[in-house]
Amino acid sequence: MTAMNAQLGQALKAQGMQAALDFSGPWQDEFIGEFRAWLLTEKARGMREITIERFRAECKTHPNTSKAWGSAPGLAVRAGLLRPTDRFTRAIAPKTRGHFVRIWEIAL
């Protein structure tokens, strides 16, 4: 992929993620609140790292469109809740067909 195409791809990704957030309603604020509480519980249990997939399976707050989940890590990083690692693991949800998901460090 050329640099120009990579830049275009990143720009289109950002536009798509923003569009999904725009249609997610009040979910962003609800997500941050529930995610913060969940992370504090996980940290109290001794967890230092998580996957968004695990939170998604356990949470009560869901966006109007499932596409908004792609923006969840960015929202959490900007809120100071997570830091990315350079490690990945296979997803466990059957619908994901075992694709790779990032492992995130709890930043609280």
PDB file of N, CA, C and O in Angstrom, residues 4-83:
ATOM      1  N   MET A   4       0.139   7.360   0.231  1.00  0.00           N
ATOM      2  CA  MET A   4      -1.077   8.125  -0.043  1.00  0.00           C
ATOM      3  C   MET A   4      -2.311   7.275   0.233  1.00  0.00           C
ATOM      4  O   MET A   4      -3.271   7.737   0.821  1.00  0.00           O
ATOM      5  N   ASN A   5      -2.298   6.022  -0.171  1.00  0.00           N
ATOM      6  CA  ASN A   5      -3.437   5.153   0.087  1.00  0.00           C
ATOM      7  C   ASN A   5      -3.588   4.858   1.578  1.00  0.00           C
ATOM      8  O   ASN A   5      -4.696   4.742   2.073  1.00  0.00           O
ATOM      9  N   ALA A   6      -2.477   4.719   2.289  1.00  0.00           N
ATOM     10  CA  ALA A   6      -2.541   4.481   3.729  1.00  0.00           C
ATOM     11  C   ALA A   6      -3.170   5.679   4.428  1.00  0.00           C
ATOM     12  O   ALA A   6      -3.992   5.519   5.327  1.00  0.00           O
ATOM     13  N   GLN A   7      -2.784   6.874   4.030  1.00  0.00           N
ATOM     14  CA  GLN A   7      -3.360   8.073   4.629  1.00  0.00           C
ATOM     15  C   GLN A   7      -4.848   8.170   4.331  1.00  0.00           C
ATOM     16  O   GLN A   7      -5.641   8.511   5.208  1.00  0.00           O
ATOM     17  N   LEU A   8      -5.218   7.861   3.105  1.00  0.00           N
ATOM     18  CA  LEU A   8      -6.630   7.883   2.737  1.00  0.00           C
ATOM     19  C   LEU A   8      -7.402   6.843   3.543  1.00  0.00           C
ATOM     20  O   LEU A   8      -8.488   7.116   4.046  1.00  0.00           O
ATOM     21  N   GLY A   9      -6.823   5.670   3.685  1.00  0.00           N
ATOM     22  CA  GLY A   9      -7.469   4.617   4.465  1.00  0.00           C
ATOM     23  C   GLY A   9      -7.696   5.035   5.908  1.00  0.00           C
ATOM     24  O   GLY A   9      -8.761   4.800   6.476  1.00  0.00           O
ATOM     25  N   GLN A  10      -6.696   5.664   6.513  1.00  0.00           N
ATOM     26  CA  GLN A  10      -6.833   6.132   7.887  1.00  0.00           C
ATOM     27  C   GLN A  10      -7.905   7.224   8.001  1.00  0.00           C
ATOM     28  O   GLN A  10      -8.673   7.260   8.956  1.00  0.00           O
ATOM     29  N   ALA A  11      -7.942   8.111   7.020  1.00  0.00           N
ATOM     30  CA  ALA A  11      -8.944   9.179   7.021  1.00  0.00           C
ATOM     31  C   ALA A  11     -10.350   8.594   6.892  1.00  0.00           C
ATOM     32  O   ALA A  11     -11.276   9.021   7.594  1.00  0.00           O
ATOM     33  N   LEU A  12     -10.523   7.631   6.008  1.00  0.00           N
ATOM     34  CA  LEU A  12     -11.832   7.000   5.832  1.00  0.00           C
ATOM     35  C   LEU A  12     -12.240   6.223   7.074  1.00  0.00           C
ATOM     36  O   LEU A  12     -13.415   6.226   7.462  1.00  0.00           O
ATOM     37  N   LYS A  13     -11.270   5.580   7.722  1.00  0.00           N
ATOM     38  CA  LYS A  13     -11.552   4.874   8.973  1.00  0.00           C
ATOM     39  C   LYS A  13     -12.046   5.853  10.028  1.00  0.00           C
ATOM     40  O   LYS A  13     -13.044   5.602  10.712  1.00  0.00           O
ATOM     41  N   ALA A  14     -11.358   6.966  10.169  1.00  0.00           N
ATOM     42  CA  ALA A  14     -11.753   7.977  11.157  1.00  0.00           C
ATOM     43  C   ALA A  14     -13.153   8.506  10.866  1.00  0.00           C
ATOM     44  O   ALA A  14     -13.958   8.688  11.783  1.00  0.00           O
ATOM     45  N   GLN A  15     -13.456   8.750   9.585  1.00  0.00           N
ATOM     46  CA  GLN A  15     -14.791   9.234   9.217  1.00  0.00           C
ATOM     47  C   GLN A  15     -15.862   8.210   9.564  1.00  0.00           C
ATOM     48  O   GLN A  15     -16.927   8.557  10.075  1.00  0.00           O
ATOM     49  N   GLY A  16     -15.588   6.955   9.267  1.00  0.00           N
ATOM     50  CA  GLY A  16     -16.559   5.896   9.555  1.00  0.00           C
ATOM     51  C   GLY A  16     -16.801   5.723  11.042  1.00  0.00           C
ATOM     52  O   GLY A  16     -17.941   5.547  11.480  1.00  0.00           O
ATOM     53  N   MET A  17     -15.729   5.797  11.823  1.00  0.00           N
ATOM     54  CA  MET A  17     -15.869   5.656  13.262  1.00  0.00           C
ATOM     55  C   MET A  17     -16.648   6.825  13.846  1.00  0.00           C
ATOM     56  O   MET A  17     -17.486   6.655  14.734  1.00  0.00           O
ATOM     57  N   GLN A  18     -16.401   8.023  13.326  1.00  0.00           N
ATOM     58  CA  GLN A  18     -17.142   9.190  13.798  1.00  0.00           C
ATOM     59  C   GLN A  18     -18.613   9.084  13.424  1.00  0.00           C
ATOM     60  O   GLN A  18     -19.487   9.424  14.222  1.00  0.00           O
ATOM     61  N   ALA A  19     -18.903   8.589  12.223  1.00  0.00           N
ATOM     62  CA  ALA A  19     -20.295   8.421  11.809  1.00  0.00           C
ATOM     63  C   ALA A  19     -21.012   7.424  12.720  1.00  0.00           C
ATOM     64  O   ALA A  19     -22.156   7.652  13.119  1.00  0.00           O
ATOM     65  N   ALA A  20     -20.332   6.335  13.081  1.00  0.00           N
ATOM     66  CA  ALA A  20     -20.934   5.355  13.988  1.00  0.00           C
ATOM     67  C   ALA A  20     -21.202   5.987  15.348  1.00  0.00           C
ATOM     68  O   ALA A  20     -22.258   5.754  15.957  1.00  0.00           O
ATOM     69  N   LEU A  21     -20.271   6.798  15.833  1.00  0.00           N
ATOM     70  CA  LEU A  21     -20.481   7.484  17.114  1.00  0.00           C
ATOM     71  C   LEU A  21     -21.636   8.466  17.036  1.00  0.00           C
ATOM     72  O   LEU A  21     -22.422   8.593  17.977  1.00  0.00           O
ATOM     73  N   ASP A  22     -21.735   9.168  15.906  1.00  0.00           N
ATOM     74  CA  ASP A  22     -22.819  10.138  15.737  1.00  0.00           C
ATOM     75  C   ASP A  22     -24.188   9.474  15.843  1.00  0.00           C
ATOM     76  O   ASP A  22     -25.151  10.091  16.293  1.00  0.00           O
ATOM     77  N   PHE A  23     -24.283   8.209  15.423  1.00  0.00           N
ATOM     78  CA  PHE A  23     -25.553   7.488  15.460  1.00  0.00           C
ATOM     79  C   PHE A  23     -25.723   6.670  16.731  1.00  0.00           C
ATOM     80  O   PHE A  23     -26.729   5.995  16.896  1.00  0.00           O
ATOM     81  N   SER A  24     -24.751   6.743  17.643  1.00  0.00           N
ATOM     82  CA  SER A  24     -24.813   5.911  18.849  1.00  0.00           C
ATOM     83  C   SER A  24     -25.610   6.553  19.977  1.00  0.00           C
ATOM     84  O   SER A  24     -25.783   5.955  21.029  1.00  0.00           O
ATOM     85  N   GLY A  25     -26.082   7.765  19.781  1.00  0.00           N
ATOM     86  CA  GLY A  25     -26.870   8.437  20.813  1.00  0.00           C
ATOM     87  C   GLY A  25     -26.018   8.773  22.026  1.00  0.00           C
ATOM     88  O   GLY A  25     -24.831   9.047  21.903  1.00  0.00           O
ATOM     89  N   PRO A  26     -26.596   8.705  23.222  1.00  0.00           N
ATOM     90  CA  PRO A  26     -25.864   9.066  24.438  1.00  0.00           C
ATOM     91  C   PRO A  26     -24.903   7.972  24.904  1.00  0.00           C
ATOM     92  O   PRO A  26     -24.328   8.052  25.978  1.00  0.00           O
ATOM     93  N   TRP A  27     -24.710   6.957  24.100  1.00  0.00           N
ATOM     94  CA  TRP A  27     -23.905   5.802  24.472  1.00  0.00           C
ATOM     95  C   TRP A  27     -22.497   6.165  24.914  1.00  0.00           C
ATOM     96  O   TRP A  27     -21.982   5.558  25.856  1.00  0.00           O
ATOM     97  N   GLN A  28     -21.858   7.139  24.294  1.00  0.00           N
ATOM     98  CA  GLN A  28     -20.460   7.458  24.619  1.00  0.00           C
ATOM     99  C   GLN A  28     -20.281   7.739  26.104  1.00  0.00           C
ATOM    100  O   GLN A  28     -19.396   7.162  26.751  1.00  0.00           O
ATOM    101  N   ASP A  29     -21.101   8.610  26.655  1.00  0.00           N
ATOM    102  CA  ASP A  29     -20.988   8.951  28.074  1.00  0.00           C
ATOM    103  C   ASP A  29     -21.360   7.763  28.955  1.00  0.00           C
ATOM    104  O   ASP A  29     -20.724   7.512  29.984  1.00  0.00           O
ATOM    105  N   GLU A  30     -22.392   7.040  28.557  1.00  0.00           N
ATOM    106  CA  GLU A  30     -22.807   5.866  29.319  1.00  0.00           C
ATOM    107  C   GLU A  30     -21.708   4.809  29.307  1.00  0.00           C
ATOM    108  O   GLU A  30     -21.414   4.188  30.327  1.00  0.00           O
ATOM    109  N   PHE A  31     -21.081   4.619  28.144  1.00  0.00           N
ATOM    110  CA  PHE A  31     -19.994   3.653  28.004  1.00  0.00           C
ATOM    111  C   PHE A  31     -18.844   4.001  28.936  1.00  0.00           C
ATOM    112  O   PHE A  31     -18.362   3.154  29.677  1.00  0.00           O
ATOM    113  N   ILE A  32     -18.409   5.254  28.910  1.00  0.00           N
ATOM    114  CA  ILE A  32     -17.268   5.664  29.737  1.00  0.00           C
ATOM    115  C   ILE A  32     -17.565   5.419  31.212  1.00  0.00           C
ATOM    116  O   ILE A  32     -16.724   4.896  31.949  1.00  0.00           O
ATOM    117  N   GLY A  33     -18.762   5.764  31.671  1.00  0.00           N
ATOM    118  CA  GLY A  33     -19.125   5.557  33.078  1.00  0.00           C
ATOM    119  C   GLY A  33     -19.120   4.085  33.468  1.00  0.00           C
ATOM    120  O   GLY A  33     -18.529   3.697  34.481  1.00  0.00           O
ATOM    121  N   GLU A  34     -19.768   3.258  32.660  1.00  0.00           N
ATOM    122  CA  GLU A  34     -19.833   1.832  32.976  1.00  0.00           C
ATOM    123  C   GLU A  34     -18.453   1.187  32.825  1.00  0.00           C
ATOM    124  O   GLU A  34     -18.061   0.346  33.633  1.00  0.00           O
ATOM    125  N   PHE A  35     -17.709   1.595  31.813  1.00  0.00           N
ATOM    126  CA  PHE A  35     -16.385   1.007  31.575  1.00  0.00           C
ATOM    127  C   PHE A  35     -15.436   1.352  32.722  1.00  0.00           C
ATOM    128  O   PHE A  35     -14.689   0.501  33.193  1.00  0.00           O
ATOM    129  N   ARG A  36     -15.474   2.593  33.194  1.00  0.00           N
ATOM    130  CA  ARG A  36     -14.623   3.010  34.320  1.00  0.00           C
ATOM    131  C   ARG A  36     -14.925   2.134  35.547  1.00  0.00           C
ATOM    132  O   ARG A  36     -14.013   1.629  36.206  1.00  0.00           O
ATOM    133  N   ALA A  37     -16.197   1.962  35.866  1.00  0.00           N
ATOM    134  CA  ALA A  37     -16.590   1.140  37.018  1.00  0.00           C
ATOM    135  C   ALA A  37     -16.125  -0.306  36.834  1.00  0.00           C
ATOM    136  O   ALA A  37     -15.619  -0.938  37.771  1.00  0.00           O
ATOM    137  N   TRP A  38     -16.281  -0.843  35.630  1.00  0.00           N
ATOM    138  CA  TRP A  38     -15.863  -2.214  35.335  1.00  0.00           C
ATOM    139  C   TRP A  38     -14.350  -2.353  35.484  1.00  0.00           C
ATOM    140  O   TRP A  38     -13.869  -3.327  36.073  1.00  0.00           O
ATOM    141  N   LEU A  39     -13.608  -1.372  34.969  1.00  0.00           N
ATOM    142  CA  LEU A  39     -12.149  -1.419  35.079  1.00  0.00           C
ATOM    143  C   LEU A  39     -11.697  -1.372  36.537  1.00  0.00           C
ATOM    144  O   LEU A  39     -10.747  -2.068  36.921  1.00  0.00           O
ATOM    145  N   LEU A  40     -12.341  -0.557  37.346  1.00  0.00           N
ATOM    146  CA  LEU A  40     -11.997  -0.492  38.767  1.00  0.00           C
ATOM    147  C   LEU A  40     -12.226  -1.839  39.449  1.00  0.00           C
ATOM    148  O   LEU A  40     -11.422  -2.273  40.274  1.00  0.00           O
ATOM    149  N   THR A  41     -13.310  -2.508  39.091  1.00  0.00           N
ATOM    150  CA  THR A  41     -13.583  -3.844  39.628  1.00  0.00           C
ATOM    151  C   THR A  41     -12.519  -4.833  39.160  1.00  0.00           C
ATOM    152  O   THR A  41     -12.011  -5.630  39.955  1.00  0.00           O
ATOM    153  N   GLU A  42     -12.186  -4.780  37.884  1.00  0.00           N
ATOM    154  CA  GLU A  42     -11.162  -5.676  37.342  1.00  0.00           C
ATOM    155  C   GLU A  42      -9.815  -5.436  38.017  1.00  0.00           C
ATOM    156  O   GLU A  42      -9.105  -6.374  38.374  1.00  0.00           O
ATOM    157  N   LYS A  43      -9.477  -4.180  38.213  1.00  0.00           N
ATOM    158  CA  LYS A  43      -8.211  -3.834  38.862  1.00  0.00           C
ATOM    159  C   LYS A  43      -8.198  -4.345  40.305  1.00  0.00           C
ATOM    160  O   LYS A  43      -7.190  -4.874  40.773  1.00  0.00           O
ATOM    161  N   ALA A  44      -9.318  -4.213  41.012  1.00  0.00           N
ATOM    162  CA  ALA A  44      -9.426  -4.715  42.382  1.00  0.00           C
ATOM    163  C   ALA A  44      -9.265  -6.233  42.433  1.00  0.00           C
ATOM    164  O   ALA A  44      -8.795  -6.778  43.431  1.00  0.00           O
ATOM    165  N   ARG A  45      -9.629  -6.904  41.352  1.00  0.00           N
ATOM    166  CA  ARG A  45      -9.458  -8.361  41.248  1.00  0.00           C
ATOM    167  C   ARG A  45      -8.031  -8.745  40.871  1.00  0.00           C
ATOM    168  O   ARG A  45      -7.732  -9.920  40.734  1.00  0.00           O
ATOM    169  N   GLY A  46      -7.175  -7.744  40.665  1.00  0.00           N
ATOM    170  CA  GLY A  46      -5.785  -8.019  40.331  1.00  0.00           C
ATOM    171  C   GLY A  46      -5.475  -8.018  38.848  1.00  0.00           C
ATOM    172  O   GLY A  46      -4.343  -8.317  38.443  1.00  0.00           O
ATOM    173  N   MET A  47      -6.463  -7.675  38.028  1.00  0.00           N
ATOM    174  CA  MET A  47      -6.239  -7.644  36.575  1.00  0.00           C
ATOM    175  C   MET A  47      -5.466  -6.380  36.208  1.00  0.00           C
ATOM    176  O   MET A  47      -5.743  -5.312  36.741  1.00  0.00           O
ATOM    177  N   ARG A  48      -4.523  -6.529  35.308  1.00  0.00           N
ATOM    178  CA  ARG A  48      -3.765  -5.384  34.804  1.00  0.00           C
ATOM    179  C   ARG A  48      -4.070  -5.125  33.329  1.00  0.00           C
ATOM    180  O   ARG A  48      -3.791  -4.047  32.826  1.00  0.00           O
ATOM    181  N   GLU A  49      -4.613  -6.136  32.664  1.00  0.00           N
ATOM    182  CA  GLU A  49      -4.900  -6.038  31.233  1.00  0.00           C
ATOM    183  C   GLU A  49      -6.277  -6.629  30.944  1.00  0.00           C
ATOM    184  O   GLU A  49      -6.741  -7.511  31.661  1.00  0.00           O
ATOM    185  N   ILE A  50      -6.897  -6.127  29.886  1.00  0.00           N
ATOM    186  CA  ILE A  50      -8.233  -6.587  29.507  1.00  0.00           C
ATOM    187  C   ILE A  50      -8.345  -6.578  27.984  1.00  0.00           C
ATOM    188  O   ILE A  50      -7.471  -6.065  27.282  1.00  0.00           O
ATOM    189  N   THR A  51      -9.457  -7.096  27.497  1.00  0.00           N
ATOM    190  CA  THR A  51      -9.848  -6.902  26.098  1.00  0.00           C
ATOM    191  C   THR A  51     -11.201  -6.200  26.104  1.00  0.00           C
ATOM    192  O   THR A  51     -12.008  -6.404  27.024  1.00  0.00           O
ATOM    193  N   ILE A  52     -11.425  -5.379  25.113  1.00  0.00           N
ATOM    194  CA  ILE A  52     -12.730  -4.719  24.970  1.00  0.00           C
ATOM    195  C   ILE A  52     -13.803  -5.774  24.752  1.00  0.00           C
ATOM    196  O   ILE A  52     -14.929  -5.645  25.223  1.00  0.00           O
ATOM    197  N   GLU A  53     -13.450  -6.840  24.078  1.00  0.00           N
ATOM    198  CA  GLU A  53     -14.398  -7.922  23.805  1.00  0.00           C
ATOM    199  C   GLU A  53     -15.007  -8.463  25.104  1.00  0.00           C
ATOM    200  O   GLU A  53     -16.209  -8.706  25.183  1.00  0.00           O
ATOM    201  N   ARG A  54     -14.200  -8.643  26.122  1.00  0.00           N
ATOM    202  CA  ARG A  54     -14.707  -9.162  27.389  1.00  0.00           C
ATOM    203  C   ARG A  54     -15.675  -8.182  28.043  1.00  0.00           C
ATOM    204  O   ARG A  54     -16.740  -8.568  28.533  1.00  0.00           O
ATOM    205  N   PHE A  55     -15.316  -6.903  28.048  1.00  0.00           N
ATOM    206  CA  PHE A  55     -16.237  -5.906  28.592  1.00  0.00           C
ATOM    207  C   PHE A  55     -17.542  -5.914  27.808  1.00  0.00           C
ATOM    208  O   PHE A  55     -18.627  -5.889  28.392  1.00  0.00           O
ATOM    209  N   ARG A  56     -17.436  -5.945  26.503  1.00  0.00           N
ATOM    210  CA  ARG A  56     -18.629  -5.903  25.648  1.00  0.00           C
ATOM    211  C   ARG A  56     -19.580  -7.048  25.984  1.00  0.00           C
ATOM    212  O   ARG A  56     -20.795  -6.869  25.994  1.00  0.00           O
ATOM    213  N   ALA A  57     -19.032  -8.209  26.288  1.00  0.00           N
ATOM    214  CA  ALA A  57     -19.863  -9.370  26.625  1.00  0.00           C
ATOM    215  C   ALA A  57     -20.552  -9.210  27.972  1.00  0.00           C
ATOM    216  O   ALA A  57     -21.617  -9.796  28.197  1.00  0.00           O
ATOM    217  N   GLU A  58     -19.976  -8.413  28.870  1.00  0.00           N
ATOM    218  CA  GLU A  58     -20.507  -8.274  30.222  1.00  0.00           C
ATOM    219  C   GLU A  58     -21.295  -6.989  30.472  1.00  0.00           C
ATOM    220  O   GLU A  58     -21.999  -6.880  31.464  1.00  0.00           O
ATOM    221  N   CYS A  59     -21.174  -6.018  29.586  1.00  0.00           N
ATOM    222  CA  CYS A  59     -21.753  -4.697  29.859  1.00  0.00           C
ATOM    223  C   CYS A  59     -23.271  -4.662  29.665  1.00  0.00           C
ATOM    224  O   CYS A  59     -23.841  -5.533  29.020  1.00  0.00           O
ATOM    225  N   LYS A  60     -23.859  -3.636  30.233  1.00  0.00           N
ATOM    226  CA  LYS A  60     -25.301  -3.418  30.113  1.00  0.00           C
ATOM    227  C   LYS A  60     -25.607  -2.289  29.131  1.00  0.00           C
ATOM    228  O   LYS A  60     -26.715  -2.170  28.646  1.00  0.00           O
ATOM    229  N   THR A  61     -24.618  -1.453  28.862  1.00  0.00           N
ATOM    230  CA  THR A  61     -24.791  -0.300  27.987  1.00  0.00           C
ATOM    231  C   THR A  61     -24.344  -0.649  26.572  1.00  0.00           C
ATOM    232  O   THR A  61     -23.175  -0.955  26.365  1.00  0.00           O
ATOM    233  N   HIS A  62     -25.267  -0.608  25.634  1.00  0.00           N
ATOM    234  CA  HIS A  62     -24.938  -0.923  24.246  1.00  0.00           C
ATOM    235  C   HIS A  62     -25.360   0.238  23.346  1.00  0.00           C
ATOM    236  O   HIS A  62     -26.387   0.867  23.576  1.00  0.00           O
ATOM    237  N   PRO A  63     -24.553   0.512  22.303  1.00  0.00           N
ATOM    238  CA  PRO A  63     -24.895   1.608  21.390  1.00  0.00           C
ATOM    239  C   PRO A  63     -26.061   1.231  20.478  1.00  0.00           C
ATOM    240  O   PRO A  63     -26.416   0.050  20.365  1.00  0.00           O
ATOM    241  N   ASN A  64     -26.614   2.243  19.829  1.00  0.00           N
ATOM    242  CA  ASN A  64     -27.700   2.009  18.868  1.00  0.00           C
ATOM    243  C   ASN A  64     -27.221   1.178  17.684  1.00  0.00           C
ATOM    244  O   ASN A  64     -28.017   0.494  17.065  1.00  0.00           O
ATOM    245  N   THR A  65     -25.951   1.280  17.357  1.00  0.00           N
ATOM    246  CA  THR A  65     -25.364   0.499  16.272  1.00  0.00           C
ATOM    247  C   THR A  65     -24.118  -0.201  16.793  1.00  0.00           C
ATOM    248  O   THR A  65     -23.303   0.410  17.484  1.00  0.00           O
ATOM    249  N   SER A  66     -23.979  -1.466  16.471  1.00  0.00           N
ATOM    250  CA  SER A  66     -22.814  -2.225  16.945  1.00  0.00           C
ATOM    251  C   SER A  66     -21.513  -1.686  16.349  1.00  0.00           C
ATOM    252  O   SER A  66     -20.437  -1.932  16.883  1.00  0.00           O
ATOM    253  N   LYS A  67     -21.610  -0.932  15.279  1.00  0.00           N
ATOM    254  CA  LYS A  67     -20.411  -0.366  14.654  1.00  0.00           C
ATOM    255  C   LYS A  67     -19.710   0.639  15.568  1.00  0.00           C
ATOM    256  O   LYS A  67     -18.526   0.897  15.424  1.00  0.00           O
ATOM    257  N   ALA A  68     -20.437   1.197  16.532  1.00  0.00           N
ATOM    258  CA  ALA A  68     -19.834   2.166  17.455  1.00  0.00           C
ATOM    259  C   ALA A  68     -18.790   1.508  18.352  1.00  0.00           C
ATOM    260  O   ALA A  68     -17.925   2.197  18.894  1.00  0.00           O
ATOM    261  N   TRP A  69     -18.853   0.192  18.507  1.00  0.00           N
ATOM    262  CA  TRP A  69     -17.874  -0.493  19.349  1.00  0.00           C
ATOM    263  C   TRP A  69     -16.456  -0.293  18.845  1.00  0.00           C
ATOM    264  O   TRP A  69     -15.503  -0.318  19.633  1.00  0.00           O
ATOM    265  N   GLY A  70     -16.276  -0.072  17.561  1.00  0.00           N
ATOM    266  CA  GLY A  70     -14.936   0.165  17.024  1.00  0.00           C
ATOM    267  C   GLY A  70     -14.289   1.417  17.589  1.00  0.00           C
ATOM    268  O   GLY A  70     -13.065   1.533  17.630  1.00  0.00           O
ATOM    269  N   SER A  71     -15.090   2.344  18.060  1.00  0.00           N
ATOM    270  CA  SER A  71     -14.581   3.582  18.640  1.00  0.00           C
ATOM    271  C   SER A  71     -14.335   3.482  20.141  1.00  0.00           C
ATOM    272  O   SER A  71     -13.752   4.391  20.730  1.00  0.00           O
ATOM    273  N   ALA A  72     -14.772   2.405  20.764  1.00  0.00           N
ATOM    274  CA  ALA A  72     -14.655   2.269  22.215  1.00  0.00           C
ATOM    275  C   ALA A  72     -13.215   2.400  22.716  1.00  0.00           C
ATOM    276  O   ALA A  72     -12.973   3.132  23.687  1.00  0.00           O
ATOM    277  N   PRO A  73     -12.239   1.729  22.101  1.00  0.00           N
ATOM    278  CA  PRO A  73     -10.873   1.877  22.620  1.00  0.00           C
ATOM    279  C   PRO A  73     -10.376   3.318  22.578  1.00  0.00           C
ATOM    280  O   PRO A  73      -9.768   3.798  23.539  1.00  0.00           O
ATOM    281  N   GLY A  74     -10.644   4.021  21.502  1.00  0.00           N
ATOM    282  CA  GLY A  74     -10.212   5.415  21.389  1.00  0.00           C
ATOM    283  C   GLY A  74     -10.846   6.289  22.450  1.00  0.00           C
ATOM    284  O   GLY A  74     -10.183   7.141  23.043  1.00  0.00           O
ATOM    285  N   LEU A  75     -12.136   6.066  22.702  1.00  0.00           N
ATOM    286  CA  LEU A  75     -12.822   6.819  23.758  1.00  0.00           C
ATOM    287  C   LEU A  75     -12.165   6.546  25.108  1.00  0.00           C
ATOM    288  O   LEU A  75     -11.931   7.463  25.894  1.00  0.00           O
ATOM    289  N   ALA A  76     -11.858   5.283  25.377  1.00  0.00           N
ATOM    290  CA  ALA A  76     -11.270   4.902  26.657  1.00  0.00           C
ATOM    291  C   ALA A  76      -9.852   5.442  26.818  1.00  0.00           C
ATOM    292  O   ALA A  76      -9.463   5.876  27.896  1.00  0.00           O
ATOM    293  N   VAL A  77      -9.080   5.441  25.743  1.00  0.00           N
ATOM    294  CA  VAL A  77      -7.714   5.984  25.800  1.00  0.00           C
ATOM    295  C   VAL A  77      -7.768   7.481  26.063  1.00  0.00           C
ATOM    296  O   VAL A  77      -7.054   8.000  26.927  1.00  0.00           O
ATOM    297  N   ARG A  78      -8.630   8.199  25.336  1.00  0.00           N
ATOM    298  CA  ARG A  78      -8.748   9.646  25.529  1.00  0.00           C
ATOM    299  C   ARG A  78      -9.243   9.999  26.935  1.00  0.00           C
ATOM    300  O   ARG A  78      -8.903  11.043  27.478  1.00  0.00           O
ATOM    301  N   ALA A  79     -10.015   9.102  27.545  1.00  0.00           N
ATOM    302  CA  ALA A  79     -10.514   9.328  28.902  1.00  0.00           C
ATOM    303  C   ALA A  79      -9.490   8.906  29.963  1.00  0.00           C
ATOM    304  O   ALA A  79      -9.754   9.037  31.155  1.00  0.00           O
ATOM    305  N   GLY A  80      -8.330   8.400  29.535  1.00  0.00           N
ATOM    306  CA  GLY A  80      -7.286   8.001  30.473  1.00  0.00           C
ATOM    307  C   GLY A  80      -7.551   6.670  31.163  1.00  0.00           C
ATOM    308  O   GLY A  80      -6.969   6.394  32.209  1.00  0.00           O
ATOM    309  N   LEU A  81      -8.409   5.841  30.573  1.00  0.00           N
ATOM    310  CA  LEU A  81      -8.756   4.565  31.182  1.00  0.00           C
ATOM    311  C   LEU A  81      -7.872   3.417  30.721  1.00  0.00           C
ATOM    312  O   LEU A  81      -7.678   2.442  31.459  1.00  0.00           O
ATOM    313  N   LEU A  82      -7.378   3.494  29.484  1.00  0.00           N
ATOM    314  CA  LEU A  82      -6.598   2.409  28.882  1.00  0.00           C
ATOM    315  C   LEU A  82      -5.333   2.932  28.224  1.00  0.00           C
ATOM    316  O   LEU A  82      -5.277   4.091  27.815  1.00  0.00           O
ATOM    317  N   ARG A  83      -4.369   2.018  28.097  1.00  0.00           N
ATOM    318  CA  ARG A  83      -3.181   2.239  27.271  1.00  0.00           C
ATOM    319  C   ARG A  83      -3.041   1.024  26.360  1.00  0.00           C
ATOM    320  O   ARG A  83      -3.198  -0.119  26.836  1.00  0.00           O
TER     321      ARG A  83
END
